[in-house]
Coordinates of C-alpha atoms and ligand atoms in Angstrom, one line a residue:
M12 CA 29.2 21.7 8.1
S13 CA 26.2 23.4 9.5
E14 CA 24.1 22.0 12.3
H15 CA 20.9 20.6 11.0
V16 CA 17.9 22.3 12.5
P17 CA 15.3 19.8 13.7
A18 CA 12.5 19.5 11.1
A19 CA 9.3 21.5 11.9
R20 CA 7.9 20.4 8.5
P21 CA 8.1 16.9 7.0
E22 CA 11.3 16.1 5.3
L23 CA 12.9 12.9 3.9
R24 CA 16.4 12.0 5.1
Q25 CA 18.6 9.4 3.5
D26 CA 20.6 7.0 5.6
P27 CA 24.2 7.6 4.3
T28 CA 25.1 4.0 4.9
L29 CA 22.2 2.5 2.9
D30 CA 19.9 3.8 0.2
R31 CA 17.2 4.0 2.8
W32 CA 14.9 7.0 3.4
T33 CA 13.1 8.0 6.6
V34 CA 10.2 10.5 6.5
V35 CA 10.7 12.7 9.5
A36 CA 7.1 13.9 10.0
P37 CA 6.7 15.9 13.2
E38 CA 2.9 16.3 12.7
R39 CA 2.4 12.6 12.7
G40 CA 3.0 12.6 16.5
A41 CA -0.3 14.4 17.0
R42 CA -2.5 11.8 15.3
P43 CA -4.9 9.6 17.1
G44 CA -3.3 6.5 18.4
A45 CA 0.3 7.7 17.6
R46 CA 2.6 5.6 19.7
L47 CA 5.7 7.6 20.2
E48 CA 6.3 6.1 23.5
P49 CA 5.8 2.5 24.7
G50 CA 2.4 2.1 26.2
G51 CA 1.1 5.0 24.1
H52 CA -2.6 4.6 23.6
G53 CA -5.1 4.5 21.0
Y54 CA -7.1 3.0 18.3
V55 CA -10.1 5.0 17.3
Q56 CA -13.2 2.9 17.3
A57 CA -16.9 3.4 16.4
E58 CA -18.0 5.8 19.2
E59 CA -15.5 8.6 18.2
C60 CA -15.0 7.6 14.5
P61 CA -14.5 10.6 12.2
F62 CA -14.8 8.4 9.0
C63 CA -18.4 7.2 9.5
G64 CA -21.1 8.5 7.2
G65 CA -22.9 11.5 8.9
R66 CA -19.6 12.8 10.5
E67 CA -18.2 14.3 7.3
Y68 CA -17.8 17.6 9.1
Q69 CA -15.1 16.0 11.2
T70 CA -12.7 15.5 8.3
P71 CA -11.0 17.9 5.9
P72 CA -13.1 18.7 2.7
E73 CA -13.2 15.7 0.3
L74 CA -11.0 15.5 -2.8
A75 CA -13.3 13.0 -4.6
A76 CA -16.3 10.8 -3.9
R77 CA -18.6 8.2 -5.4
R78 CA -22.2 9.1 -4.3
D79 CA -25.7 8.6 -5.6
P80 CA -27.4 11.7 -7.1
P81 CA -28.4 14.1 -5.8
G82 CA -25.5 14.5 -3.5
T83 CA -23.4 17.3 -2.3
A84 CA -19.7 17.3 -1.5
D85 CA -19.0 16.6 2.1
G86 CA -22.6 15.6 2.7
P87 CA -23.8 12.1 3.3
G88 CA -24.8 9.5 0.7
W89 CA -21.3 8.6 -0.5
R90 CA -20.1 5.1 -1.1
V91 CA -16.4 5.8 -1.4
R92 CA -14.9 9.1 -0.2
V93 CA -11.3 10.5 -0.6
I94 CA -10.0 13.0 1.9
P95 CA -6.6 14.6 2.7
N96 CA -5.0 13.0 5.8
R97 CA -5.3 15.4 8.7
F98 CA -1.9 14.2 10.0
P99 CA 0.1 13.9 6.8
A100 CA 3.5 12.3 6.4
V101 CA 4.2 14.6 3.5
R102 CA 2.5 17.8 2.3
R103 CA 1.7 19.6 -0.9
D104 CA 2.7 23.0 0.6
V105 CA 6.2 21.9 1.5
P106 CA 8.8 22.7 -1.2
G107 CA 10.5 19.7 -2.7
G108 CA 14.1 19.6 -3.8
A109 CA 17.1 17.7 -2.7
L110 CA 19.8 19.1 -0.4
L111 CA 23.2 17.5 0.1
D112 CA 25.0 18.6 3.2
G113 CA 28.2 16.6 3.3
L114 CA 27.2 13.1 4.1
F115 CA 23.6 13.9 4.7
R116 CA 21.1 14.0 1.9
R117 CA 17.6 15.2 2.5
H118 CA 14.6 16.1 0.5
G119 CA 11.7 18.5 1.2
G120 CA 8.7 16.5 2.3
H121 CA 6.8 17.6 -0.7
G122 CA 4.0 15.1 -1.5
A123 CA 0.4 14.3 -0.9
H124 CA -1.2 12.1 1.7
E125 CA -4.8 11.0 1.0
L126 CA -7.2 8.6 2.7
I127 CA -9.6 6.5 0.7
L128 CA -12.7 5.6 2.8
E129 CA -14.2 2.5 1.2
A130 CA -17.5 2.6 3.2
P131 CA -19.7 5.0 5.1
E132 CA -20.6 2.3 7.6
H133 CA -18.2 1.4 10.4
V134 CA -16.6 -1.8 9.1
V135 CA -13.0 -2.9 9.6
S136 CA -11.8 -5.0 6.7
L137 CA -12.4 -4.8 3.0
T138 CA -14.0 -8.2 3.3
D139 CA -16.8 -6.7 5.4
L140 CA -18.1 -5.2 2.2
S141 CA -19.5 -7.1 -0.8
P142 CA -17.1 -8.0 -3.7
A143 CA -18.9 -5.4 -5.8
R144 CA -18.2 -2.7 -3.3
A145 CA -14.5 -3.8 -3.1
A146 CA -14.5 -3.5 -6.9
E147 CA -15.7 0.1 -6.8
A148 CA -13.1 0.9 -4.1
A149 CA -10.3 -0.5 -6.3
S150 CA -11.6 1.7 -9.2
V151 CA -11.2 4.7 -6.9
Y152 CA -7.6 3.5 -6.0
R153 CA -6.7 3.5 -9.7
E154 CA -8.3 7.0 -10.3
R155 CA -6.5 8.6 -7.4
V156 CA -3.1 7.1 -8.4
A157 CA -3.7 8.4 -11.9
A158 CA -4.6 11.8 -10.5
L159 CA -1.4 12.1 -8.5
R160 CA 0.7 10.9 -11.4
A161 CA -1.0 13.5 -13.7
D162 CA 0.0 16.2 -11.2
G163 CA 3.5 15.8 -12.6
R164 CA 5.4 16.9 -9.4
F165 CA 5.8 13.6 -7.7
A166 CA 8.3 10.7 -8.3
A167 CA 6.1 7.9 -7.2
A168 CA 3.1 7.0 -5.0
S169 CA 2.5 4.3 -2.4
L170 CA -1.0 2.9 -2.1
F171 CA -1.5 0.8 1.0
K172 CA -3.9 -0.4 3.7
N173 CA -3.4 -1.1 7.4
V174 CA -6.0 -3.2 9.1
G175 CA -5.8 -3.7 12.8
P176 CA -3.5 -2.1 15.4
A177 CA -0.9 -4.8 14.9
A178 CA -0.7 -3.6 11.2
G179 CA -0.3 0.0 12.2
A180 CA -3.9 1.2 11.8
S181 CA -4.8 4.1 14.1
V182 CA -8.5 4.2 13.1
E183 CA -10.6 1.1 13.0
H184 CA -12.9 2.2 10.2
T185 CA -11.8 0.7 6.8
H186 CA -9.6 3.0 4.8
S187 CA -6.6 2.9 2.5
Q188 CA -3.9 5.5 2.2
L189 CA -2.2 7.0 -0.8
I190 CA 1.1 8.8 -0.3
A191 CA 2.7 10.6 -3.2
L192 CA 6.5 11.0 -2.7
P193 CA 9.3 13.2 -4.1
V194 CA 11.6 10.1 -4.3
V195 CA 11.1 6.5 -5.5
P196 CA 10.8 4.1 -2.6
R197 CA 13.8 1.8 -2.1
T198 CA 11.8 -1.4 -2.5
V199 CA 10.7 -0.4 -5.9
V200 CA 14.2 0.7 -6.9
E201 CA 15.5 -2.7 -5.8
E202 CA 12.8 -4.7 -7.6
L203 CA 13.4 -2.5 -10.7
D204 CA 17.2 -3.2 -10.5
A205 CA 16.6 -6.9 -10.3
A206 CA 14.1 -6.8 -13.2
E207 CA 16.6 -4.8 -15.3
R208 CA 19.3 -7.3 -14.7
Y209 CA 17.0 -10.2 -15.5
R210 CA 15.9 -8.7 -18.7
C211 CA 19.6 -8.1 -19.7
E212 CA 20.4 -11.7 -19.1
N213 CA 17.2 -13.4 -20.3
G214 CA 15.4 -10.9 -22.5
R215 CA 12.1 -11.3 -20.6
C216 CA 10.1 -9.8 -17.8
L217 CA 11.3 -11.1 -14.4
F218 CA 7.7 -10.9 -13.0
C219 CA 6.0 -12.6 -16.0
D220 CA 8.5 -15.5 -15.6
L221 CA 8.1 -15.5 -11.9
V222 CA 4.3 -16.0 -12.1
E223 CA 4.8 -19.0 -14.4
R224 CA 7.3 -20.6 -12.0
E225 CA 5.1 -20.0 -9.0
L226 CA 2.2 -21.7 -10.7
A227 CA 4.3 -24.6 -11.8
A228 CA 5.6 -25.0 -8.2
G229 CA 2.1 -25.3 -6.7
R230 CA 2.0 -22.0 -4.9
L231 CA -1.2 -20.7 -6.6
V232 CA -3.7 -19.1 -4.2
R233 CA -6.4 -17.8 -6.5
E234 CA -6.9 -16.9 -10.2
S235 CA -9.3 -15.0 -12.3
M236 CA -9.5 -13.9 -15.9
S237 CA -6.9 -11.1 -15.4
F238 CA -5.2 -11.8 -12.1
V239 CA -3.2 -14.5 -10.4
A240 CA -2.4 -14.7 -6.6
V241 CA 0.5 -16.8 -5.3
A242 CA 2.2 -17.5 -2.0
P243 CA 5.7 -16.3 -3.1
Y244 CA 8.7 -18.6 -3.0
A245 CA 10.4 -16.7 -0.2
S246 CA 7.3 -15.6 1.7
R247 CA 8.3 -13.6 4.7
V248 CA 5.3 -14.4 6.9
P249 CA 2.6 -17.1 6.9
Y250 CA 0.0 -16.5 4.2
E251 CA 1.9 -13.7 2.5
T252 CA 0.2 -13.4 -0.9
W253 CA 1.2 -11.5 -4.0
I254 CA -1.3 -10.6 -6.7
F255 CA -0.1 -10.1 -10.3
P256 CA -2.0 -8.9 -13.4
R257 CA -1.6 -11.5 -16.1
R258 CA -1.3 -8.8 -18.7
H259 CA 2.2 -7.3 -18.4
G260 CA 2.2 -3.6 -17.4
A261 CA 4.5 -1.4 -15.4
H262 CA 2.0 1.2 -14.2
F263 CA -1.0 0.4 -11.9
D264 CA -2.9 3.5 -13.0
E265 CA -2.7 2.3 -16.6
I266 CA -5.0 -0.7 -16.1
A267 CA -8.4 -0.5 -17.7
P268 CA -11.4 0.5 -15.5
D269 CA -12.9 -3.0 -15.8
E270 CA -9.5 -4.5 -14.7
A271 CA -9.5 -2.3 -11.7
A272 CA -12.9 -3.4 -10.7
E273 CA -11.9 -7.1 -11.3
L274 CA -8.9 -6.5 -9.1
G275 CA -11.1 -5.2 -6.2
A276 CA -13.3 -8.3 -6.3
F277 CA -10.2 -10.5 -6.6
L278 CA -8.5 -8.8 -3.7
H279 CA -11.7 -9.3 -1.7
G280 CA -11.5 -13.0 -2.5
V281 CA -7.8 -13.3 -1.5
L282 CA -8.4 -11.4 1.8
T283 CA -11.3 -13.7 2.6
Q284 CA -9.1 -16.7 2.1
V285 CA -6.4 -15.2 4.4
E286 CA -9.0 -14.3 7.0
R287 CA -10.4 -17.8 7.1
V288 CA -7.1 -19.6 7.5
A289 CA -5.5 -17.1 9.9
D290 CA -8.5 -16.2 12.0
R291 CA -9.0 -12.6 10.7
P292 CA -5.4 -11.3 11.4
A293 CA -4.3 -7.7 11.2
Y294 CA -2.9 -7.2 7.7
N295 CA -1.3 -4.8 5.3
F296 CA -1.4 -4.6 1.6
Y297 CA 0.4 -2.3 -0.8
V298 CA 0.8 -1.8 -4.5
H299 CA 4.3 -1.8 -6.1
A300 CA 4.3 0.1 -9.4
A301 CA 6.9 1.7 -11.7
P302 CA 8.1 5.2 -10.9
F303 CA 5.7 7.8 -12.3
A304 CA 8.2 9.1 -14.9
A305 CA 9.2 5.6 -16.2
P306 CA 8.1 4.8 -19.7
A307 CA 5.7 1.9 -20.3
S308 CA 8.6 -0.1 -21.7
V309 CA 10.4 -0.2 -18.4
P310 CA 11.0 -3.8 -17.3
Y311 CA 8.6 -3.6 -14.4
H312 CA 5.4 -5.4 -13.7
W313 CA 3.1 -3.8 -11.1
H314 CA 1.7 -6.0 -8.4
L315 CA 0.0 -6.0 -5.0
E316 CA 1.5 -7.6 -1.9
V317 CA -0.7 -8.8 1.0
V318 CA 1.1 -9.2 4.3
P319 CA -0.8 -10.7 7.2
R320 CA 0.6 -9.6 10.5
T321 CA 0.9 -13.0 12.2
T322 CA 4.5 -12.6 13.4
T323 CA 6.5 -9.7 14.9
Q324 CA 9.8 -8.4 13.7
A325 CA 12.4 -9.0 16.4
G326 CA 16.1 -8.3 16.8
F327 CA 17.2 -10.8 14.2
E328 CA 14.9 -9.3 11.6
W329 CA 15.9 -5.7 12.4
G330 CA 19.6 -6.7 12.5
T331 CA 19.8 -8.7 9.3
G332 CA 16.8 -7.8 7.1
F333 CA 16.1 -11.6 7.1
A334 CA 12.6 -12.8 7.9
I335 CA 11.9 -16.1 9.7
N336 CA 8.8 -17.7 8.4
P337 CA 7.6 -20.8 10.3
L338 CA 5.1 -21.8 7.5
P339 CA 6.4 -23.1 4.1
P340 CA 4.6 -21.2 1.4
E341 CA 3.6 -24.4 -0.3
V342 CA 1.6 -25.4 2.8
A343 CA 0.2 -21.9 3.1
A344 CA -0.9 -21.9 -0.6
A345 CA -2.7 -25.3 -0.2
R346 CA -4.5 -24.1 2.9
L347 CA -5.5 -20.8 1.2
R348 CA -6.8 -22.7 -1.8
D349 CA -8.9 -24.9 0.5
A350 CA -10.3 -21.8 2.1
A351 CA -11.5 -20.4 -1.2
G352 CA -15.3 -20.4 -1.3
Ligands
ZN416 ZN1 -16.5 4.6 11.4
ZN417 ZN1 5.7 -8.8 -16.9
ZN418 ZN1 7.0 -5.9 -4.8

C-alpha cells in the first residue's frame, strides 16, 4: 500500500470505521480568523470588512447579483451579491473521482464554494434586514442551488449560514455559504435511509407525518401559508427549530419563486423569535435537501434546520454523538411562540 502524500489541494477522506467524510482543505488555514491552534485570532469586523458595499474590489469577481439598474458587475449598488469563496473548502478546478487505497477511500475535492452576501451594509444577522430583504436573499439561495444542480457535476450542495464566532463565522458581515460536493453528506444519507424505511413500512412520507405529530404535540413555533416551524421532538440544543414546507417536495431548488420569497420572510420571523428568547445568540442554519440526482419521487422532504449556539459540544457529545439539551423542546416552543411579534 502506497504512502499517502499530504494533500496540497482539497480532498475528501472517508473514515473507514464510519460513513463519515472529512474535507481536508489546506487552503482554509489561510483564511481570516482561521483557528488552527488554540488562541488563534480573528473575526473580521467592520473596519477591515471585504464584504461591505464599496469594497467590491477586495473580493473575487461576482458570480451573480441583484442590483438596481443601471449597475455594473463588481460595482456598487447591489442588494444581494454572490462571490466565490477566496478560501474554498472544495474547488471547481480540482478533478473529482473516487480512489480506493485499501482501507482508505478518498475523493478529489471537486466542488464549488460560494458566498451569498445578503446586504451591502455591515449588518450581522439576517434579522438586521427587513423581512422583504430576507425574502430576496432566500430567492437568491434558491437560484444558486438550482445553478449548481444544473451544472450536473456535483452530487449535492450544502447551503448554510454561520452567525457569530461561536457558530464558526470568520467574517461578521452577514453572508451565507453554498458548497457543492462530489459526495452526498452523511446526514442527508441517514435521513433518506430513515425516510425510505418509513415509507416501506407506512407508505407515507416520514417528514409529512412528523410535521403533523409535532403540531399535535404542541411544539409549533411559527406557521405561514406554505411553511411550518417546530421545536423538534429530540431537539439537540435550546431553541433548535426546524422549518418544513407544507407542500411535499424533495428538492429545495424546485420550490416556486414566490415560495422562496415566503421562506425568507418566514425564516426572518423564526430567527427574530430565537434572538428575542435567547438574547441574540450565535446561530447556524442549513438546508437539507435530496441528492441532486434523486428523482422528485424520492421519499425525502427538504427542510431547514436552525441551531442556536447556546451550548458547547464537550467530551460526552464527541464521544457518543449524543446531545444534552437542558431545555425541553415543549418549553422552548412555548417561549418562542410568546416571542412572535
Ligand atoms: Zn461589512
Ligand atoms: Zn413529505
Ligand atoms: Zn435534516
